[in-house]
């Protein structure tokens, strides 16, 4: 009797096993939506960790650049994706905690439409200009801006984006005016500055570093409160305008509803990839500091920075667009 019963049970078990195995995550390629053009810091970071993720997870990692609206188009696409772990979105302070306060309406809610996966790097920004301009210091740039209202042009990745608000903070603190010129991303901004079609930008140091080292843009100041180890001779904006402090971060989020076990696995493997010596070295060379935090810690950062930048936007009098 026992033998007759055991055989059908064994047969059922064998039949189910392949199905369970097939459902294990991941069983197909994982897409990382980057809401900025190729060459952006988020894009560089994602392509650096992709080989390690492939080796560990056994699936291809597809980096999908979807640009526009200061990162909003890519975030909207990610928010609407199936919450199964096969779509991640590269996020940063600008599009997740700043833009909710600089736009009257966003196509996504950063606190409700996404689940934090991994906070991967922190960074600072810097003020850079066309090297042919006569300004050799921030003080000279400010003096020109005051003497020539609206003639100095600043590029950003969109109205109300992180670089734009950095420039607005500078304008309010220094008391000058400028012409705002929005572009799709950092690479286009730098192309326009090098071509002499726009004067200046406040941009993430990761995007700026190769061009600074090549002498194609001139670094005037950094936005961190202390001088940067990467460029120790460069003054901070705070040395001229006390209290100026404007820094950011990069990380990955997934559509809300993504299973917690999948989020935990992705967090573990992204953190592992970010901590690889060659990845840390290459990112450090462009001014990015690698971090490896839990999804819960990232969630706390999102909430606290959301409140912080809401207060900042109100303090500088920026009107939501």
Short mmCIF file of C-alpha atoms in Angstrom, two decimals:
data_model
loop_
_atom_site.label_atom_id
_atom_site.label_comp_id
_atom_site.label_asym_id
_atom_site.label_seq_id
_atom_site.Cartn_x
_atom_site.Cartn_y
_atom_site.Cartn_z
CA UNK A 1 0.00 0.00 0.00
CA UNK A 2 2.72 2.44 0.96
CA UNK A 3 4.61 1.75 -2.25
CA UNK A 4 1.54 2.31 -4.43
CA UNK A 5 0.86 5.68 -2.75
CA UNK A 6 4.47 6.86 -2.85
CA UNK A 7 4.87 6.49 -6.60
CA UNK A 8 2.13 8.98 -7.61
CA UNK A 9 3.37 11.46 -4.99
CA UNK A 10 6.90 11.19 -6.37
CA UNK A 11 5.60 11.67 -9.88
CA UNK A 12 3.74 14.83 -8.86
CA UNK A 13 6.81 16.18 -7.07
CA UNK A 14 9.00 15.64 -10.11
CA UNK A 15 6.46 17.36 -12.31
CA UNK A 16 6.24 20.41 -10.05
CA UNK A 17 10.00 20.83 -9.51
CA UNK A 18 10.84 22.19 -12.99
CA UNK A 19 7.96 24.66 -12.73
CA UNK A 20 9.21 25.99 -9.40
CA UNK A 21 12.74 26.25 -10.77
CA UNK A 22 11.50 28.13 -13.84
CA UNK A 23 9.77 30.65 -11.58
CA UNK A 24 12.94 31.49 -9.64
CA UNK A 25 14.14 35.08 -10.01
CA UNK A 26 15.64 36.08 -12.36
CA UNK A 27 14.64 33.96 -15.31
CA UNK A 28 15.01 36.66 -18.00
CA UNK A 29 17.04 39.85 -18.65
CA UNK A 30 16.76 42.75 -16.21
CA UNK A 31 16.29 46.24 -17.61
CA UNK A 32 17.74 49.32 -15.90
CA UNK A 33 16.07 52.48 -17.18
CA UNK A 34 18.45 55.44 -17.11
CA UNK A 35 16.50 58.70 -17.45
CA UNK A 36 19.52 60.52 -18.89
CA UNK A 37 21.72 60.18 -22.01
CA UNK A 38 24.69 57.81 -22.36
CA UNK A 39 27.75 59.18 -20.58
CA UNK A 40 25.76 60.54 -17.63
CA UNK A 41 26.99 59.47 -14.17
CA UNK A 42 24.05 57.10 -13.67
CA UNK A 43 24.68 55.57 -17.06
CA UNK A 44 28.39 55.12 -16.35
CA UNK A 45 27.69 53.58 -12.94
CA UNK A 46 25.13 51.14 -14.34
CA UNK A 47 27.36 49.95 -17.15
CA UNK A 48 30.22 49.40 -14.70
CA UNK A 49 28.18 47.10 -12.45
CA UNK A 50 26.35 45.28 -15.27
CA UNK A 51 29.06 42.60 -15.84
CA UNK A 52 29.09 41.64 -12.15
CA UNK A 53 25.30 41.49 -12.04
CA UNK A 54 25.31 39.29 -15.14
CA UNK A 55 27.85 36.93 -13.58
CA UNK A 56 25.99 36.72 -10.28
CA UNK A 57 22.39 36.61 -11.51
CA UNK A 58 22.93 34.72 -14.75
CA UNK A 59 20.86 37.13 -16.83
CA UNK A 60 21.73 39.98 -19.17
CA UNK A 61 21.47 43.51 -17.79
CA UNK A 62 19.98 45.89 -20.34
CA UNK A 63 20.81 49.58 -19.78
CA UNK A 64 17.97 51.51 -21.42
CA UNK A 65 18.49 55.28 -21.78
CA UNK A 66 15.17 57.16 -21.83
CA UNK A 67 15.83 60.88 -21.74
CA UNK A 68 13.72 63.98 -21.40
CA UNK A 69 12.03 66.41 -19.00
CA UNK A 70 14.91 66.43 -16.49
CA UNK A 71 14.59 62.68 -16.01
CA UNK A 72 10.81 62.56 -15.68
CA UNK A 73 10.15 60.50 -18.81
CA UNK A 74 12.33 57.63 -17.66
CA UNK A 75 10.89 57.70 -14.14
CA UNK A 76 7.33 57.67 -15.50
CA UNK A 77 8.15 54.66 -17.68
CA UNK A 78 9.60 52.87 -14.67
CA UNK A 79 6.62 53.69 -12.44
CA UNK A 80 4.27 52.06 -14.97
CA UNK A 81 6.38 48.92 -15.43
CA UNK A 82 5.29 45.54 -14.11
CA UNK A 83 6.46 45.24 -10.48
CA UNK A 84 8.25 41.91 -10.89
CA UNK A 85 11.89 42.92 -10.41
CA UNK A 86 12.75 42.91 -14.10
CA UNK A 87 12.66 46.72 -14.34
CA UNK A 88 14.83 49.03 -12.27
CA UNK A 89 15.17 52.78 -12.64
CA UNK A 90 18.27 54.84 -11.97
CA UNK A 91 17.29 57.67 -9.69
CA UNK A 92 18.96 60.67 -8.11
CA UNK A 93 18.14 63.48 -5.77
CA UNK A 94 16.93 65.70 -8.60
CA UNK A 95 14.14 63.53 -9.94
CA UNK A 96 13.13 61.78 -6.72
CA UNK A 97 13.20 64.39 -3.95
CA UNK A 98 13.69 67.79 -5.58
CA UNK A 99 11.37 67.88 -8.58
CA UNK A 100 8.25 67.08 -6.51
CA UNK A 101 8.73 70.59 -5.09
CA UNK A 102 9.77 72.36 -8.31
CA UNK A 103 6.94 71.08 -10.55
CA UNK A 104 3.24 71.61 -10.01
CA UNK A 105 2.57 68.13 -11.34
CA UNK A 106 4.78 65.09 -11.94
CA UNK A 107 3.81 61.96 -13.92
CA UNK A 108 4.83 59.87 -10.86
CA UNK A 109 4.85 60.08 -7.07
CA UNK A 110 8.42 59.31 -5.90
CA UNK A 111 7.28 58.15 -2.45
CA UNK A 112 4.31 56.03 -3.57
CA UNK A 113 5.10 54.74 -7.06
CA UNK A 114 8.53 53.27 -6.28
CA UNK A 115 10.19 51.00 -3.77
CA UNK A 116 13.81 51.87 -2.87
CA UNK A 117 16.28 49.15 -3.89
CA UNK A 118 19.82 50.45 -3.41
CA UNK A 119 21.47 53.79 -2.68
CA UNK A 120 24.77 53.37 -4.53
CA UNK A 121 26.85 56.55 -4.62
CA UNK A 122 26.97 60.06 -3.22
CA UNK A 123 28.42 63.02 -5.06
CA UNK A 124 28.88 66.74 -5.11
CA UNK A 125 28.39 69.21 -7.92
CA UNK A 126 30.67 71.87 -9.31
CA UNK A 127 30.51 75.18 -11.12
CA UNK A 128 32.22 74.95 -14.51
CA UNK A 129 32.51 77.42 -17.38
CA UNK A 130 33.73 77.71 -20.94
CA UNK A 131 37.55 77.99 -20.60
CA UNK A 132 37.66 80.92 -23.03
CA UNK A 133 35.68 83.14 -20.66
CA UNK A 134 37.77 85.67 -18.72
CA UNK A 135 36.56 84.60 -15.26
CA UNK A 136 39.25 82.94 -13.17
CA UNK A 137 37.20 82.78 -9.98
CA UNK A 138 33.66 82.63 -8.66
CA UNK A 139 34.02 86.21 -7.41
CA UNK A 140 34.76 87.42 -10.95
CA UNK A 141 31.78 85.50 -12.36
CA UNK A 142 29.46 87.02 -9.77
CA UNK A 143 30.79 90.52 -10.48
CA UNK A 144 30.12 90.04 -14.20
CA UNK A 145 26.62 88.72 -13.51
CA UNK A 146 25.81 91.76 -11.38
CA UNK A 147 27.20 94.21 -13.92
CA UNK A 148 25.50 92.50 -16.89
CA UNK A 149 22.03 91.32 -15.78
CA UNK A 150 20.75 88.35 -17.80
CA UNK A 151 23.79 88.10 -20.07
CA UNK A 152 25.49 85.24 -18.25
CA UNK A 153 23.98 81.92 -19.42
CA UNK A 154 23.65 78.82 -17.25
CA UNK A 155 22.83 75.40 -18.69
CA UNK A 156 20.90 72.69 -16.85
CA UNK A 157 19.16 69.39 -17.57
CA UNK A 158 15.75 71.01 -17.29
CA UNK A 159 13.65 73.57 -15.45
CA UNK A 160 13.50 72.66 -11.77
CA UNK A 161 16.12 69.93 -12.08
CA UNK A 162 19.03 69.49 -9.68
CA UNK A 163 21.59 71.58 -11.66
CA UNK A 164 19.02 74.34 -12.18
CA UNK A 165 18.26 74.59 -8.46
CA UNK A 166 22.00 74.65 -7.72
CA UNK A 167 22.27 77.68 -10.01
CA UNK A 168 19.20 79.26 -8.42
CA UNK A 169 20.75 78.89 -4.97
CA UNK A 170 23.86 80.61 -6.28
CA UNK A 171 21.83 83.41 -7.88
CA UNK A 172 19.86 84.11 -4.71
CA UNK A 173 22.92 83.97 -2.44
CA UNK A 174 25.09 86.15 -4.71
CA UNK A 175 22.45 88.56 -5.96
CA UNK A 176 22.90 88.41 -9.75
CA UNK A 177 20.73 87.29 -12.66
CA UNK A 178 21.38 84.90 -15.54
CA UNK A 179 19.80 83.34 -18.62
CA UNK A 180 18.69 79.75 -18.02
CA UNK A 181 19.21 77.35 -20.96
CA UNK A 182 17.80 73.82 -20.46
CA UNK A 183 19.13 70.70 -22.21
CA UNK A 184 18.40 66.96 -22.06
CA UNK A 185 21.45 65.88 -20.08
CA UNK A 186 25.02 66.40 -18.94
CA UNK A 187 26.74 65.37 -22.17
CA UNK A 188 24.72 67.86 -24.22
CA UNK A 189 25.35 70.59 -21.61
CA UNK A 190 29.10 70.05 -21.78
CA UNK A 191 29.07 69.98 -25.57
CA UNK A 192 27.34 73.36 -25.61
CA UNK A 193 29.72 74.86 -23.03
CA UNK A 194 32.79 73.64 -24.91
CA UNK A 195 31.31 74.99 -28.12
CA UNK A 196 30.86 78.42 -26.55
CA UNK A 197 27.08 78.46 -26.97
CA UNK A 198 26.46 78.64 -23.23
CA UNK A 199 28.69 80.04 -20.48
CA UNK A 200 28.36 77.99 -17.32
CA UNK A 201 26.69 75.13 -15.47
CA UNK A 202 26.45 73.58 -12.03
CA UNK A 203 26.67 69.87 -12.75
CA UNK A 204 27.53 66.61 -11.03
CA UNK A 205 31.28 66.18 -10.66
CA UNK A 206 31.16 62.74 -12.27
CA UNK A 207 30.08 64.15 -15.61
CA UNK A 208 32.48 67.09 -15.39
CA UNK A 209 35.71 65.39 -14.32
CA UNK A 210 36.97 64.03 -17.70
CA UNK A 211 36.40 67.40 -19.34
CA UNK A 212 38.04 69.31 -16.49
CA UNK A 213 41.12 67.09 -16.68
CA UNK A 214 41.27 67.55 -20.45
CA UNK A 215 41.12 71.33 -20.05
CA UNK A 216 37.92 71.56 -22.07
CA UNK A 217 35.95 73.24 -19.26
CA UNK A 218 37.24 75.38 -16.39
CA UNK A 219 36.36 74.42 -12.83
CA UNK A 220 35.61 77.46 -10.65
CA UNK A 221 34.18 76.01 -7.43
CA UNK A 222 32.60 72.94 -5.83
CA UNK A 223 29.24 72.80 -4.07
CA UNK A 224 30.29 70.71 -1.06
CA UNK A 225 30.98 72.52 2.24
CA UNK A 226 34.59 71.31 2.27
CA UNK A 227 37.10 71.19 -0.57
CA UNK A 228 37.01 68.00 -2.61
CA UNK A 229 39.83 65.48 -2.38
CA UNK A 230 39.61 65.09 -6.15
CA UNK A 231 40.33 68.81 -6.74
CA UNK A 232 41.92 70.12 -3.52
CA UNK A 233 43.05 73.42 -5.08
CA UNK A 234 39.51 74.35 -6.11
CA UNK A 235 37.62 76.51 -3.59
CA UNK A 236 34.10 75.79 -2.41
CA UNK A 237 31.22 78.11 -3.23
CA UNK A 238 30.79 78.40 0.55
CA UNK A 239 34.16 80.14 0.80
CA UNK A 240 32.62 83.05 -1.10
CA UNK A 241 28.99 82.55 -0.06
CA UNK A 242 28.94 81.06 3.47
CA UNK A 243 26.35 78.36 4.05
CA UNK A 244 26.11 77.17 0.44
CA UNK A 245 25.90 73.35 0.49
CA UNK A 246 24.43 71.36 -2.39
CA UNK A 247 25.14 67.64 -2.78
CA UNK A 248 23.40 64.62 -4.24
CA UNK A 249 23.26 60.85 -4.63
CA UNK A 250 22.47 58.12 -7.13
CA UNK A 251 20.61 54.87 -6.60
CA UNK A 252 18.08 52.39 -7.96
CA UNK A 253 14.35 52.07 -7.41
CA UNK A 254 11.74 49.59 -8.66
CA UNK A 255 8.01 49.93 -9.33
CA UNK A 256 5.90 49.85 -6.17
CA UNK A 257 4.69 46.34 -5.44
CA UNK A 258 7.94 44.62 -6.39
CA UNK A 259 8.21 41.57 -4.06
CA UNK A 260 10.35 42.24 -0.95
CA UNK A 261 12.43 39.08 -1.52
CA UNK A 262 13.29 40.28 -5.03
CA UNK A 263 14.15 43.75 -3.73
CA UNK A 264 16.41 42.19 -1.09
CA UNK A 265 18.22 40.07 -3.70
CA UNK A 266 18.70 43.02 -6.05
CA UNK A 267 19.97 45.16 -3.18
CA UNK A 268 22.46 42.48 -2.19
CA UNK A 269 23.83 42.03 -5.69
CA UNK A 270 23.93 45.73 -6.58
CA UNK A 271 25.79 46.44 -3.33
CA UNK A 272 28.20 43.60 -4.06
CA UNK A 273 28.85 44.93 -7.58
CA UNK A 274 29.34 48.50 -6.34
CA UNK A 275 31.94 47.33 -3.82
CA UNK A 276 34.11 45.62 -6.44
CA UNK A 277 37.56 47.27 -6.26
CA UNK A 278 37.67 48.23 -9.94
CA UNK A 279 34.18 49.76 -9.79
CA UNK A 280 35.00 51.79 -6.67
CA UNK A 281 38.25 52.96 -8.24
CA UNK A 282 36.68 54.06 -11.51
CA UNK A 283 33.78 55.82 -9.83
CA UNK A 284 36.10 57.44 -7.29
CA UNK A 285 38.17 58.82 -10.16
CA UNK A 286 35.15 60.84 -11.30
CA UNK A 287 34.20 62.02 -7.82
CA UNK A 288 31.56 59.46 -6.82
CA UNK A 289 31.72 57.87 -3.37
CA UNK A 290 30.38 54.32 -3.26
CA UNK A 291 27.94 53.39 -0.50
CA UNK A 292 26.17 50.11 0.21
CA UNK A 293 22.96 50.56 2.18
CA UNK A 294 19.83 48.52 2.81
CA UNK A 295 16.52 49.32 1.10
CA UNK A 296 15.22 50.53 4.48
CA UNK A 297 18.12 52.96 4.86
CA UNK A 298 17.56 54.25 1.34
CA UNK A 299 13.88 54.78 2.16
CA UNK A 300 14.86 56.94 5.15
CA UNK A 301 17.16 59.01 2.93
CA UNK A 302 14.36 59.53 0.42
CA UNK A 303 11.93 60.73 3.06
CA UNK A 304 14.39 63.02 4.86
CA UNK A 305 15.72 64.57 1.63
CA UNK A 306 12.17 65.04 0.36
CA UNK A 307 11.48 67.24 3.37
CA UNK A 308 14.89 68.95 3.21
CA UNK A 309 14.54 70.07 -0.41
CA UNK A 310 10.94 71.12 0.10
CA UNK A 311 12.18 73.54 2.74
CA UNK A 312 15.02 74.69 0.44
CA UNK A 313 12.70 75.44 -2.50
CA UNK A 314 10.46 77.52 -0.28
CA UNK A 315 13.47 79.33 1.22
CA UNK A 316 14.85 80.50 -2.14
CA UNK A 317 11.40 81.47 -3.39
CA UNK A 318 11.38 79.15 -6.41
CA UNK A 319 7.96 78.98 -8.04
CA UNK A 320 6.90 75.44 -9.15
CA UNK A 321 6.65 75.17 -12.92
#
